[in-house]
Amino acid sequence: LKATFRFSIQFGFVNILLYNSENFLSFIYSHNYVANLIFWIFLNFLLIGIINFINFMDGIDGLIGGTMFVISLGICLILRENFYFLSAALLAFLSWNWYPAKVFMGDTGSTFLGGFLVTSITCSKTYEESAFITLIAYPLLLDAFICMLRRYFSGQNIFKPHKEHLYQRLNQTGWIHSRVSILYITLTTFLTIFCVLRNWLLIIIMIFSISIIGYFLEKKVSRPFLE
């Protein structure tokens, strides 16, 4: 599908979510017009970005299936909602998607999971819960966001397929799929536990640690960016 069509559908989807979100809608209409507009634009960029970032990160066996299994469990516990059917489905899928994979989710699966994530963010009862759910996906979102920025400032078309994410370059340097996936799943698991416990100190320490680990892998382990 063309990028314009995909983004149009995602834009409509996100704004349906925002319209039905008491939490975010009340904030949008509680300030002056300029502030409301800025916040609305920010939310659209953020939520549409998250949907596509999850899609972008589905490039090796077990990565999105494994991390989203953990994230979905975290969402169930944070929101106290019964989405365990999705967790069970992801776990079953992971048994076929683990390296060497026999089944792939493709854009349909990863885009759906991105949609599930942003739906959970907008359905949260408080801004703190929305923050927790967003932060759970920090390892995935950080990799995708940094890669997008680097490609943009290096003059590349950020909408075209590529293999410049950190997880892809770790694989290219010799790490097998399962090793890369286990790294991201492990970091996501620790962050999920701290978000479920609602311990901001441990969350901040974990976010800082993940950023340091990513920087180390970038400088010392992975294939250089745009080699």
PDB file of C-alpha atoms in Angstrom:
ATOM      1  CA  LEU A   1       0.000   0.000   0.000  1.00  0.00           C
ATOM      2  CA  LYS A   2       1.152   3.539  -0.693  1.00  0.00           C
ATOM      3  CA  ALA A   3       2.481   5.494   2.290  1.00  0.00           C
ATOM      4  CA  THR A   4      -0.127   8.231   1.860  1.00  0.00           C
ATOM      5  CA  PHE A   5      -2.975   5.706   2.061  1.00  0.00           C
ATOM      6  CA  ARG A   6      -1.464   3.961   5.087  1.00  0.00           C
ATOM      7  CA  PHE A   7      -0.925   7.234   6.948  1.00  0.00           C
ATOM      8  CA  SER A   8      -4.438   8.434   6.095  1.00  0.00           C
ATOM      9  CA  ILE A   9      -5.949   5.306   7.637  1.00  0.00           C
ATOM     10  CA  GLN A  10      -3.663   5.599  10.673  1.00  0.00           C
ATOM     11  CA  PHE A  11      -4.541   9.277  11.067  1.00  0.00           C
ATOM     12  CA  GLY A  12      -8.255   8.455  11.079  1.00  0.00           C
ATOM     13  CA  PHE A  13      -7.726   5.554  13.492  1.00  0.00           C
ATOM     14  CA  VAL A  14      -5.708   7.643  15.946  1.00  0.00           C
ATOM     15  CA  ASN A  15      -8.235  10.463  15.949  1.00  0.00           C
ATOM     16  CA  ILE A  16     -11.107   8.061  16.578  1.00  0.00           C
ATOM     17  CA  LEU A  17      -9.138   6.869  19.609  1.00  0.00           C
ATOM     18  CA  LEU A  18      -8.524  10.428  20.795  1.00  0.00           C
ATOM     19  CA  TYR A  19     -12.190  11.372  20.306  1.00  0.00           C
ATOM     20  CA  ASN A  20     -13.202   8.442  22.510  1.00  0.00           C
ATOM     21  CA  SER A  21     -10.502   9.025  25.117  1.00  0.00           C
ATOM     22  CA  GLU A  22     -11.942  10.931  28.082  1.00  0.00           C
ATOM     23  CA  ASN A  23      -8.444  11.409  29.452  1.00  0.00           C
ATOM     24  CA  PHE A  24      -6.869  13.058  26.409  1.00  0.00           C
ATOM     25  CA  LEU A  25     -10.011  14.750  25.101  1.00  0.00           C
ATOM     26  CA  SER A  26     -10.523  16.593  28.389  1.00  0.00           C
ATOM     27  CA  PHE A  27      -6.936  17.871  28.214  1.00  0.00           C
ATOM     28  CA  ILE A  28      -7.258  18.977  24.586  1.00  0.00           C
ATOM     29  CA  TYR A  29     -10.348  21.088  25.374  1.00  0.00           C
ATOM     30  CA  SER A  30      -9.106  22.504  28.678  1.00  0.00           C
ATOM     31  CA  HIS A  31      -6.646  25.037  27.223  1.00  0.00           C
ATOM     32  CA  ASN A  32      -6.673  27.808  24.643  1.00  0.00           C
ATOM     33  CA  TYR A  33      -6.960  27.098  20.933  1.00  0.00           C
ATOM     34  CA  VAL A  34      -3.221  27.290  20.173  1.00  0.00           C
ATOM     35  CA  ALA A  35      -2.261  24.984  23.057  1.00  0.00           C
ATOM     36  CA  ASN A  36      -5.014  22.539  22.079  1.00  0.00           C
ATOM     37  CA  LEU A  37      -3.821  22.484  18.474  1.00  0.00           C
ATOM     38  CA  ILE A  38      -0.181  21.959  19.457  1.00  0.00           C
ATOM     39  CA  PHE A  39      -1.107  19.112  21.818  1.00  0.00           C
ATOM     40  CA  TRP A  40      -3.363  17.505  19.185  1.00  0.00           C
ATOM     41  CA  ILE A  41      -0.574  17.636  16.574  1.00  0.00           C
ATOM     42  CA  PHE A  42       1.911  16.218  19.093  1.00  0.00           C
ATOM     43  CA  LEU A  43      -0.415  13.325  19.945  1.00  0.00           C
ATOM     44  CA  ASN A  44      -0.940  12.514  16.268  1.00  0.00           C
ATOM     45  CA  PHE A  45       2.801  12.426  15.585  1.00  0.00           C
ATOM     46  CA  LEU A  46       3.418  10.373  18.727  1.00  0.00           C
ATOM     47  CA  LEU A  47       0.686   7.779  18.246  1.00  0.00           C
ATOM     48  CA  ILE A  48       1.079   7.371  14.480  1.00  0.00           C
ATOM     49  CA  GLY A  49       4.824   7.178  15.050  1.00  0.00           C
ATOM     50  CA  ILE A  50       4.408   4.382  17.602  1.00  0.00           C
ATOM     51  CA  ILE A  51       2.253   2.344  15.202  1.00  0.00           C
ATOM     52  CA  ASN A  52       4.891   2.586  12.494  1.00  0.00           C
ATOM     53  CA  PHE A  53       7.841   2.093  14.839  1.00  0.00           C
ATOM     54  CA  ILE A  54       6.425  -1.254  15.966  1.00  0.00           C
ATOM     55  CA  ASN A  55       6.061  -2.178  12.300  1.00  0.00           C
ATOM     56  CA  PHE A  56       9.637  -1.076  11.530  1.00  0.00           C
ATOM     57  CA  MET A  57      11.026  -3.227  14.346  1.00  0.00           C
ATOM     58  CA  ASP A  58       9.527  -6.427  12.940  1.00  0.00           C
ATOM     59  CA  GLY A  59      12.627  -7.390  11.000  1.00  0.00           C
ATOM     60  CA  ILE A  60      14.069 -10.495  12.668  1.00  0.00           C
ATOM     61  CA  ASP A  61      12.664 -13.697  14.125  1.00  0.00           C
ATOM     62  CA  GLY A  62      10.988 -13.407  17.510  1.00  0.00           C
ATOM     63  CA  LEU A  63      11.671  -9.723  18.191  1.00  0.00           C
ATOM     64  CA  ILE A  64       8.202  -8.187  17.969  1.00  0.00           C
ATOM     65  CA  GLY A  65       6.400 -11.388  18.939  1.00  0.00           C
ATOM     66  CA  GLY A  66       8.515 -11.706  22.091  1.00  0.00           C
ATOM     67  CA  THR A  67       8.584  -8.078  23.181  1.00  0.00           C
ATOM     68  CA  MET A  68       4.883  -7.539  22.486  1.00  0.00           C
ATOM     69  CA  PHE A  69       4.072 -10.672  24.502  1.00  0.00           C
ATOM     70  CA  VAL A  70       5.756  -9.027  27.500  1.00  0.00           C
ATOM     71  CA  ILE A  71       4.224  -5.621  26.726  1.00  0.00           C
ATOM     72  CA  SER A  72       0.713  -7.068  26.429  1.00  0.00           C
ATOM     73  CA  LEU A  73       1.062  -8.730  29.840  1.00  0.00           C
ATOM     74  CA  GLY A  74       2.251  -5.420  31.290  1.00  0.00           C
ATOM     75  CA  ILE A  75      -0.731  -3.604  29.787  1.00  0.00           C
ATOM     76  CA  CYS A  76      -3.111  -6.163  31.329  1.00  0.00           C
ATOM     77  CA  LEU A  77      -1.610  -5.549  34.770  1.00  0.00           C
ATOM     78  CA  ILE A  78      -1.383  -1.753  34.479  1.00  0.00           C
ATOM     79  CA  LEU A  79      -4.895  -1.245  33.113  1.00  0.00           C
ATOM     80  CA  ARG A  80      -6.370  -4.221  35.003  1.00  0.00           C
ATOM     81  CA  GLU A  81      -7.968  -5.313  31.735  1.00  0.00           C
ATOM     82  CA  ASN A  82      -8.271  -8.827  30.377  1.00  0.00           C
ATOM     83  CA  PHE A  83      -6.136  -8.829  27.239  1.00  0.00           C
ATOM     84  CA  TYR A  84      -4.565 -12.141  28.181  1.00  0.00           C
ATOM     85  CA  PHE A  85      -6.040 -13.731  25.055  1.00  0.00           C
ATOM     86  CA  LEU A  86      -3.653 -11.579  23.018  1.00  0.00           C
ATOM     87  CA  SER A  87      -0.722 -12.564  25.243  1.00  0.00           C
ATOM     88  CA  ALA A  88      -1.627 -16.233  24.783  1.00  0.00           C
ATOM     89  CA  ALA A  89      -1.923 -15.783  21.007  1.00  0.00           C
ATOM     90  CA  LEU A  90       1.486 -14.086  20.871  1.00  0.00           C
ATOM     91  CA  LEU A  91       3.078 -16.839  22.935  1.00  0.00           C
ATOM     92  CA  ALA A  92       1.641 -19.477  20.599  1.00  0.00           C
ATOM     93  CA  PHE A  93       2.775 -17.472  17.571  1.00  0.00           C
ATOM     94  CA  LEU A  94       6.251 -17.077  19.089  1.00  0.00           C
ATOM     95  CA  SER A  95       6.742 -20.846  19.120  1.00  0.00           C
ATOM     96  CA  TRP A  96       6.523 -20.725  15.312  1.00  0.00           C
ATOM     97  CA  ASN A  97       8.226 -17.361  14.870  1.00  0.00           C
ATOM     98  CA  TRP A  98      11.332 -18.073  16.975  1.00  0.00           C
ATOM     99  CA  TYR A  99      14.605 -18.499  15.108  1.00  0.00           C
ATOM    100  CA  PRO A 100      14.646 -20.127  12.620  1.00  0.00           C
ATOM    101  CA  ALA A 101      11.105 -18.912  11.997  1.00  0.00           C
ATOM    102  CA  LYS A 102       8.501 -20.940  10.148  1.00  0.00           C
ATOM    103  CA  VAL A 103       5.840 -18.191  10.266  1.00  0.00           C
ATOM    104  CA  PHE A 104       6.089 -14.377   9.968  1.00  0.00           C
ATOM    105  CA  MET A 105       3.502 -11.831  11.076  1.00  0.00           C
ATOM    106  CA  GLY A 106       4.191  -9.325   8.291  1.00  0.00           C
ATOM    107  CA  ASP A 107       2.887  -5.750   8.185  1.00  0.00           C
ATOM    108  CA  THR A 108      -0.643  -6.874   9.022  1.00  0.00           C
ATOM    109  CA  GLY A 109       0.418  -8.358  12.351  1.00  0.00           C
ATOM    110  CA  SER A 110       2.950  -5.730  13.420  1.00  0.00           C
ATOM    111  CA  THR A 111       0.671  -2.819  12.463  1.00  0.00           C
ATOM    112  CA  PHE A 112      -2.161  -4.405  14.438  1.00  0.00           C
ATOM    113  CA  LEU A 113       0.110  -4.714  17.481  1.00  0.00           C
ATOM    114  CA  GLY A 114       1.138  -1.073  17.100  1.00  0.00           C
ATOM    115  CA  GLY A 115      -2.556  -0.200  16.977  1.00  0.00           C
ATOM    116  CA  PHE A 116      -3.177  -2.244  20.122  1.00  0.00           C
ATOM    117  CA  LEU A 117      -0.381  -0.377  21.899  1.00  0.00           C
ATOM    118  CA  VAL A 118      -1.674   3.111  21.044  1.00  0.00           C
ATOM    119  CA  THR A 119      -5.236   2.032  21.876  1.00  0.00           C
ATOM    120  CA  SER A 120      -4.028   1.003  25.330  1.00  0.00           C
ATOM    121  CA  ILE A 121      -2.261   4.350  25.740  1.00  0.00           C
ATOM    122  CA  THR A 122      -5.390   6.349  24.879  1.00  0.00           C
ATOM    123  CA  CYS A 123      -7.718   4.114  26.923  1.00  0.00           C
ATOM    124  CA  SER A 124      -5.700   4.614  30.099  1.00  0.00           C
ATOM    125  CA  LYS A 125      -7.571   6.176  32.983  1.00  0.00           C
ATOM    126  CA  THR A 126      -4.704   8.500  33.962  1.00  0.00           C
ATOM    127  CA  TYR A 127      -1.767  10.172  32.235  1.00  0.00           C
ATOM    128  CA  GLU A 128       0.557   8.179  34.470  1.00  0.00           C
ATOM    129  CA  GLU A 129      -0.833   4.906  33.138  1.00  0.00           C
ATOM    130  CA  SER A 130      -0.403   6.207  29.590  1.00  0.00           C
ATOM    131  CA  ALA A 131       3.213   7.053  30.405  1.00  0.00           C
ATOM    132  CA  PHE A 132       3.839   3.587  31.865  1.00  0.00           C
ATOM    133  CA  ILE A 133       2.452   1.849  28.789  1.00  0.00           C
ATOM    134  CA  THR A 134       4.512   4.052  26.456  1.00  0.00           C
ATOM    135  CA  LEU A 135       7.693   3.511  28.476  1.00  0.00           C
ATOM    136  CA  ILE A 136       7.283  -0.267  28.480  1.00  0.00           C
ATOM    137  CA  ALA A 137       8.028  -0.170  24.753  1.00  0.00           C
ATOM    138  CA  TYR A 138      11.085   2.102  25.233  1.00  0.00           C
ATOM    139  CA  PRO A 139      13.689  -0.370  23.844  1.00  0.00           C
ATOM    140  CA  LEU A 140      11.700  -0.750  20.613  1.00  0.00           C
ATOM    141  CA  LEU A 141      10.733   2.912  20.281  1.00  0.00           C
ATOM    142  CA  LEU A 142      14.236   4.202  21.066  1.00  0.00           C
ATOM    143  CA  ASP A 143      15.851   2.073  18.370  1.00  0.00           C
ATOM    144  CA  ALA A 144      13.262   3.077  15.758  1.00  0.00           C
ATOM    145  CA  PHE A 145      13.265   6.780  16.692  1.00  0.00           C
ATOM    146  CA  ILE A 146      17.060   7.177  16.734  1.00  0.00           C
ATOM    147  CA  CYS A 147      17.357   5.338  13.430  1.00  0.00           C
ATOM    148  CA  MET A 148      14.698   7.550  11.826  1.00  0.00           C
ATOM    149  CA  LEU A 149      16.473  10.714  12.990  1.00  0.00           C
ATOM    150  CA  ARG A 150      19.859   9.512  11.764  1.00  0.00           C
ATOM    151  CA  ARG A 151      18.476   8.556   8.367  1.00  0.00           C
ATOM    152  CA  TYR A 152      16.665  11.896   8.049  1.00  0.00           C
ATOM    153  CA  PHE A 153      19.754  13.960   8.873  1.00  0.00           C
ATOM    154  CA  SER A 154      21.887  11.848   6.540  1.00  0.00           C
ATOM    155  CA  GLY A 155      19.555  12.734   3.665  1.00  0.00           C
ATOM    156  CA  GLN A 156      17.783   9.370   3.279  1.00  0.00           C
ATOM    157  CA  ASN A 157      14.112   8.847   2.556  1.00  0.00           C
ATOM    158  CA  ILE A 158      12.750   7.754   5.950  1.00  0.00           C
ATOM    159  CA  PHE A 159       9.734   6.099   4.300  1.00  0.00           C
ATOM    160  CA  LYS A 160      11.773   3.605   2.269  1.00  0.00           C
ATOM    161  CA  PRO A 161      12.746   0.132   3.581  1.00  0.00           C
ATOM    162  CA  HIS A 162      16.241  -0.225   5.002  1.00  0.00           C
ATOM    163  CA  LYS A 163      18.386  -2.291   7.364  1.00  0.00           C
ATOM    164  CA  GLU A 164      19.917   0.403   9.554  1.00  0.00           C
ATOM    165  CA  HIS A 165      18.165  -0.204  12.879  1.00  0.00           C
ATOM    166  CA  LEU A 166      20.478  -1.234  15.695  1.00  0.00           C
ATOM    167  CA  TYR A 167      18.848  -4.665  15.955  1.00  0.00           C
ATOM    168  CA  GLN A 168      19.465  -5.256  12.230  1.00  0.00           C
ATOM    169  CA  ARG A 169      23.086  -4.133  12.411  1.00  0.00           C
ATOM    170  CA  LEU A 170      23.687  -6.363  15.439  1.00  0.00           C
ATOM    171  CA  ASN A 171      22.409  -9.274  13.357  1.00  0.00           C
ATOM    172  CA  GLN A 172      24.597  -8.251  10.436  1.00  0.00           C
ATOM    173  CA  THR A 173      27.664  -8.205  12.645  1.00  0.00           C
ATOM    174  CA  GLY A 174      27.180 -11.853  13.634  1.00  0.00           C
ATOM    175  CA  TRP A 175      24.525 -11.995  16.358  1.00  0.00           C
ATOM    176  CA  ILE A 176      21.914 -14.611  15.496  1.00  0.00           C
ATOM    177  CA  HIS A 177      18.246 -13.574  15.523  1.00  0.00           C
ATOM    178  CA  SER A 178      17.472 -15.231  18.847  1.00  0.00           C
ATOM    179  CA  ARG A 179      20.358 -13.487  20.624  1.00  0.00           C
ATOM    180  CA  VAL A 180      19.195 -10.057  19.481  1.00  0.00           C
ATOM    181  CA  SER A 181      15.571 -10.845  20.338  1.00  0.00           C
ATOM    182  CA  ILE A 182      16.475 -12.133  23.813  1.00  0.00           C
ATOM    183  CA  LEU A 183      18.340  -8.866  24.511  1.00  0.00           C
ATOM    184  CA  TYR A 184      15.316  -6.712  23.626  1.00  0.00           C
ATOM    185  CA  ILE A 185      12.868  -9.045  25.392  1.00  0.00           C
ATOM    186  CA  THR A 186      14.988  -9.029  28.566  1.00  0.00           C
ATOM    187  CA  LEU A 187      15.273  -5.231  28.673  1.00  0.00           C
ATOM    188  CA  THR A 188      11.548  -4.908  27.988  1.00  0.00           C
ATOM    189  CA  THR A 189      10.761  -7.402  30.765  1.00  0.00           C
ATOM    190  CA  PHE A 190      12.685  -5.479  33.423  1.00  0.00           C
ATOM    191  CA  LEU A 191      11.125  -2.195  32.328  1.00  0.00           C
ATOM    192  CA  THR A 192       7.662  -3.783  32.348  1.00  0.00           C
ATOM    193  CA  ILE A 193       8.129  -5.072  35.896  1.00  0.00           C
ATOM    194  CA  PHE A 194       9.131  -1.623  37.145  1.00  0.00           C
ATOM    195  CA  CYS A 195       6.204   0.033  35.323  1.00  0.00           C
ATOM    196  CA  VAL A 196       3.750  -2.491  36.792  1.00  0.00           C
ATOM    197  CA  LEU A 197       5.225  -1.727  40.232  1.00  0.00           C
ATOM    198  CA  ARG A 198       4.834   2.003  39.403  1.00  0.00           C
ATOM    199  CA  ASN A 199       8.302   2.723  40.764  1.00  0.00           C
ATOM    200  CA  TRP A 200       9.520   5.835  38.972  1.00  0.00           C
ATOM    201  CA  LEU A 201      13.035   5.650  40.425  1.00  0.00           C
ATOM    202  CA  LEU A 202      13.607   2.140  39.058  1.00  0.00           C
ATOM    203  CA  ILE A 203      11.969   3.118  35.751  1.00  0.00           C
ATOM    204  CA  ILE A 204      14.311   6.085  35.306  1.00  0.00           C
ATOM    205  CA  ILE A 205      17.347   3.966  36.241  1.00  0.00           C
ATOM    206  CA  MET A 206      16.260   1.287  33.759  1.00  0.00           C
ATOM    207  CA  ILE A 207      15.672   3.805  30.956  1.00  0.00           C
ATOM    208  CA  PHE A 208      19.119   5.279  31.574  1.00  0.00           C
ATOM    209  CA  SER A 209      20.646   1.777  31.611  1.00  0.00           C
ATOM    210  CA  ILE A 210      18.935   0.812  28.352  1.00  0.00           C
ATOM    211  CA  SER A 211      20.231   3.996  26.716  1.00  0.00           C
ATOM    212  CA  ILE A 212      23.788   3.240  27.892  1.00  0.00           C
ATOM    213  CA  ILE A 213      23.564  -0.366  26.677  1.00  0.00           C
ATOM    214  CA  GLY A 214      22.299   0.836  23.307  1.00  0.00           C
ATOM    215  CA  TYR A 215      25.135   3.367  23.038  1.00  0.00           C
ATOM    216  CA  PHE A 216      27.720   0.702  23.911  1.00  0.00           C
ATOM    217  CA  LEU A 217      26.322  -1.756  21.353  1.00  0.00           C
ATOM    218  CA  GLU A 218      26.247   1.003  18.753  1.00  0.00           C
ATOM    219  CA  LYS A 219      29.879   1.989  19.304  1.00  0.00           C
ATOM    220  CA  LYS A 220      31.514  -1.340  20.140  1.00  0.00           C
ATOM    221  CA  VAL A 221      29.488  -4.191  18.673  1.00  0.00           C
ATOM    222  CA  SER A 222      27.165  -3.408  15.765  1.00  0.00           C
ATOM    223  CA  ARG A 223      28.028  -2.704  12.168  1.00  0.00           C
ATOM    224  CA  PRO A 224      28.534   1.067  11.757  1.00  0.00           C
ATOM    225  CA  PHE A 225      25.502   3.063  10.673  1.00  0.00           C
ATOM    226  CA  LEU A 226      25.367   3.497   6.855  1.00  0.00           C
ATOM    227  CA  GLU A 227      28.646   1.648   6.360  1.00  0.00           C
TER     228      GLU A 227
END
